[in-house]
Short mmCIF file of N, CA and C in Angstrom, two decimals:
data_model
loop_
_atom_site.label_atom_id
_atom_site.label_comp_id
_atom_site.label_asym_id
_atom_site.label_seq_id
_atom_site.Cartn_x
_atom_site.Cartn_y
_atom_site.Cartn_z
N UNK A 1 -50.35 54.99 -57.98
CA UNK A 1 -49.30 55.79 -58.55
C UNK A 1 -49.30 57.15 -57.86
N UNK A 2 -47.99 57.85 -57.54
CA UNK A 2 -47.78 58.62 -57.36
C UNK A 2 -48.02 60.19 -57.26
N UNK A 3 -48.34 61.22 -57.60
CA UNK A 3 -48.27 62.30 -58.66
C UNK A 3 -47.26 63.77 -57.88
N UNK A 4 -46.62 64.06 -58.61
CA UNK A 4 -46.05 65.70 -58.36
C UNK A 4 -47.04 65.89 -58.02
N UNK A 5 -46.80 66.94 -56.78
CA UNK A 5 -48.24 68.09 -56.47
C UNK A 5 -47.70 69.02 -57.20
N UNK A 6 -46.71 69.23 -57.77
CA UNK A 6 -46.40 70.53 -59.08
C UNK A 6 -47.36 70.27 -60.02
N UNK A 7 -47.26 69.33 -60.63
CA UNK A 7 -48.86 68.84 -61.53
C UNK A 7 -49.97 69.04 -61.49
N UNK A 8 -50.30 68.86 -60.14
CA UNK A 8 -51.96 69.24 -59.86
C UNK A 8 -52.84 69.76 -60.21
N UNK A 9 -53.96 69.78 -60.41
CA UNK A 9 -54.92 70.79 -60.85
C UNK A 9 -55.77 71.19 -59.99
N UNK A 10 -56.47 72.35 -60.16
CA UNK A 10 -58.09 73.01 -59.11
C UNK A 10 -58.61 71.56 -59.26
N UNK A 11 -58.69 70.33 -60.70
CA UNK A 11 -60.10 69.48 -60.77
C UNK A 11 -59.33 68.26 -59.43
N UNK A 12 -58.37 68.14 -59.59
CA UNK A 12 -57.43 67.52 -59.08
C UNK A 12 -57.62 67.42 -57.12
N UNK A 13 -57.19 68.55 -56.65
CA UNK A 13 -57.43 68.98 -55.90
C UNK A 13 -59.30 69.11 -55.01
N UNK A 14 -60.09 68.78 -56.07
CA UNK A 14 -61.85 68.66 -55.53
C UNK A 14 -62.21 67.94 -55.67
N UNK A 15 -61.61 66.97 -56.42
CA UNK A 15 -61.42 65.32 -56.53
C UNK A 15 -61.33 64.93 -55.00
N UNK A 16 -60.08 65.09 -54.41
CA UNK A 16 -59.61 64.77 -53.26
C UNK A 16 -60.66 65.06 -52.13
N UNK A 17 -60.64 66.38 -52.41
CA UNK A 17 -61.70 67.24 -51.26
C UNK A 17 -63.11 66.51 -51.16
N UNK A 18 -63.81 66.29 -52.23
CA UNK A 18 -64.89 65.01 -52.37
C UNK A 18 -64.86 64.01 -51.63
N UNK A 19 -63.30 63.24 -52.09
CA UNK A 19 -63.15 62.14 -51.34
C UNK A 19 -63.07 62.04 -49.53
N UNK A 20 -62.70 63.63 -48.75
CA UNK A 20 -62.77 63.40 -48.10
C UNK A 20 -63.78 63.86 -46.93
N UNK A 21 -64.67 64.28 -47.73
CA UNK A 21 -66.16 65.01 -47.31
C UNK A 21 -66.39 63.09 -47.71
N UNK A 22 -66.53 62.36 -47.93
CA UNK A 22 -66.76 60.93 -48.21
C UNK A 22 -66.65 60.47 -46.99
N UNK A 23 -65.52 60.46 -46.68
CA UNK A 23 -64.46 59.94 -45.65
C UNK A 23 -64.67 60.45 -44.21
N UNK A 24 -65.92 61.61 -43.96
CA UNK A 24 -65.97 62.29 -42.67
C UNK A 24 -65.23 62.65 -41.92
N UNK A 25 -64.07 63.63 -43.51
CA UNK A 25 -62.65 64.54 -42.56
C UNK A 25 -62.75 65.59 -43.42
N UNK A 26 -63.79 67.17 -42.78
CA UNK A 26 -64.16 67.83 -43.19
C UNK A 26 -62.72 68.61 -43.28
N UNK A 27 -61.84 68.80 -42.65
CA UNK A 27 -60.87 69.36 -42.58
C UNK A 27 -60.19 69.47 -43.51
N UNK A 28 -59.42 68.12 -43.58
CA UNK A 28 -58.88 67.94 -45.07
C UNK A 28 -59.49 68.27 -46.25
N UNK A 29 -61.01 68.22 -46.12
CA UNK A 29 -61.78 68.39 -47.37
C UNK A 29 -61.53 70.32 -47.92
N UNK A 30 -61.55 70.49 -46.52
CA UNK A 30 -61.45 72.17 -46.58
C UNK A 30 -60.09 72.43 -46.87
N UNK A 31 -58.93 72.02 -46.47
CA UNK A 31 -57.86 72.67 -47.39
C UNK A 31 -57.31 72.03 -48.82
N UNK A 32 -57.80 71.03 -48.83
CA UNK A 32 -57.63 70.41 -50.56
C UNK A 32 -58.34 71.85 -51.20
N UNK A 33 -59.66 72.02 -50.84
CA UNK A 33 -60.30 72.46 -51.22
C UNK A 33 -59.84 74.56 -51.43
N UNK A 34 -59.49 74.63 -50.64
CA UNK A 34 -58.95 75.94 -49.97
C UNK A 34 -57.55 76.10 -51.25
N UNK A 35 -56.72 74.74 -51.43
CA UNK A 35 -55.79 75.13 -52.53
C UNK A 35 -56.28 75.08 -54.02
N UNK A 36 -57.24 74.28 -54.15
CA UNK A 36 -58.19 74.26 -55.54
C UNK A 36 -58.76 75.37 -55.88
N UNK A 37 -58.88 76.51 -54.16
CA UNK A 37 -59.56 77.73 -54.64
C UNK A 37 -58.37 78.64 -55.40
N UNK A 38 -57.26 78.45 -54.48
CA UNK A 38 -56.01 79.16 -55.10
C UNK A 38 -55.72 79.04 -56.51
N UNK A 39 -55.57 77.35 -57.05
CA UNK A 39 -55.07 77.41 -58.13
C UNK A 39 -55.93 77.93 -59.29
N UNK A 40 -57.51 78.73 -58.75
CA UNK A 40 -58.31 78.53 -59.97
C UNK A 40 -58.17 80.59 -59.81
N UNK A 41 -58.51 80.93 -61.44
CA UNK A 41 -58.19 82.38 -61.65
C UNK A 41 -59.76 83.12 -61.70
N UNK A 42 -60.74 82.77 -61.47
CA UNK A 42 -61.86 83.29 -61.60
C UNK A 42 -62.46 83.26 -59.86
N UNK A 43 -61.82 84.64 -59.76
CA UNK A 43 -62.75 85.04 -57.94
C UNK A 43 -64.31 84.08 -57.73
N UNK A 44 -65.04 84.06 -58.73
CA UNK A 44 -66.41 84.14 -58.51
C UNK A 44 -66.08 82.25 -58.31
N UNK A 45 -65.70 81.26 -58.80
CA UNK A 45 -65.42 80.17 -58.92
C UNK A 45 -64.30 79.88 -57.38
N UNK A 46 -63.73 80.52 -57.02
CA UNK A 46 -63.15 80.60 -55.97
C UNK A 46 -63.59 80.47 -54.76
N UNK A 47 -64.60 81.37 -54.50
CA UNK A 47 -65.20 81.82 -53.92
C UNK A 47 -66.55 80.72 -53.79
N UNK A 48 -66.80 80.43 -54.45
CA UNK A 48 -67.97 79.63 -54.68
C UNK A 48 -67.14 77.97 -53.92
N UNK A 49 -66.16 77.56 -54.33
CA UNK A 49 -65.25 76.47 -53.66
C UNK A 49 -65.44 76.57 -52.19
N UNK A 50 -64.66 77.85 -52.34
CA UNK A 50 -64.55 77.89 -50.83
C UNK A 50 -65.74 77.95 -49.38
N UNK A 51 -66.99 78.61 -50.61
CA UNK A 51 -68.78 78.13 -49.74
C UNK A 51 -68.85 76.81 -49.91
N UNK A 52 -68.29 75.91 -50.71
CA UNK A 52 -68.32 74.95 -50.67
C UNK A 52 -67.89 73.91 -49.45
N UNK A 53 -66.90 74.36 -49.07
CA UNK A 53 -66.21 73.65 -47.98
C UNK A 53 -65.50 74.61 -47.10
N UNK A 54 -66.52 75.65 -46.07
CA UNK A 54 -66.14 76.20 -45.43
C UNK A 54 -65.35 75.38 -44.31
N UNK A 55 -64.48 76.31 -43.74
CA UNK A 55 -63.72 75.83 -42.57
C UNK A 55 -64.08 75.17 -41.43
N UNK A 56 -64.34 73.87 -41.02
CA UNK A 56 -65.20 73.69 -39.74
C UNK A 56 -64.69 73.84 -38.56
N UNK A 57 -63.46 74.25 -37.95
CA UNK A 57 -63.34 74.73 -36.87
C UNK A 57 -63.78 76.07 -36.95
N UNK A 58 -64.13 76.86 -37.73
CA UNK A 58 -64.87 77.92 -37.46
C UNK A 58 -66.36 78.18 -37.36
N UNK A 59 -66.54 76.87 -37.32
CA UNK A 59 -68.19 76.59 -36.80
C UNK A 59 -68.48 76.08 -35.61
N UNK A 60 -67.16 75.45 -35.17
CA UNK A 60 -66.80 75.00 -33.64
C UNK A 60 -68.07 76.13 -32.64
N UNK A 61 -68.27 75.69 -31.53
CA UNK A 61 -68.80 76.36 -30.72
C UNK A 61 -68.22 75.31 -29.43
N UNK A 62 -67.91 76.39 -28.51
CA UNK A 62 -67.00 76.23 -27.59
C UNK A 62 -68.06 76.08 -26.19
N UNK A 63 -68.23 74.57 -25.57
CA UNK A 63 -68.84 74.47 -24.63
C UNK A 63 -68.29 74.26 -23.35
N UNK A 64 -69.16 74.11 -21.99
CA UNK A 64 -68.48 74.17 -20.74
C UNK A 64 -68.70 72.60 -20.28
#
């Protein structure tokens, strides 16, 4: 089934992000995750998401 992403929730949204830290697509995991930080109103919980599933192209290291 379907769902509105108008519906969604932060639990909704880390559900997914789970699934795709599962799935070995850190990426996706990081912006499910990145909008779960948005929809939630407590910085400290936010913030804590988002150590959760930092960005991995910004861990990239660029070789020759």
């Amino acid at each position: 089934m379907t769902r509105d992403p108008a519906n969604l929730t932060a639990a909704d949204y880390l559900d997914s992000a789970r699934e795709m830290t599962a799935a070995n697509r850190p990426y996706l995991a990081h912006l499910l995750a990145e909008e779960a930080a948005q929809l939630t109103t407590d910085p400290a919980t936010a913030a804590g998401i988002r150590a959760t599933y930092p960005d991995p192209t910004a861990r990239r290291t660029e070789t020759d």
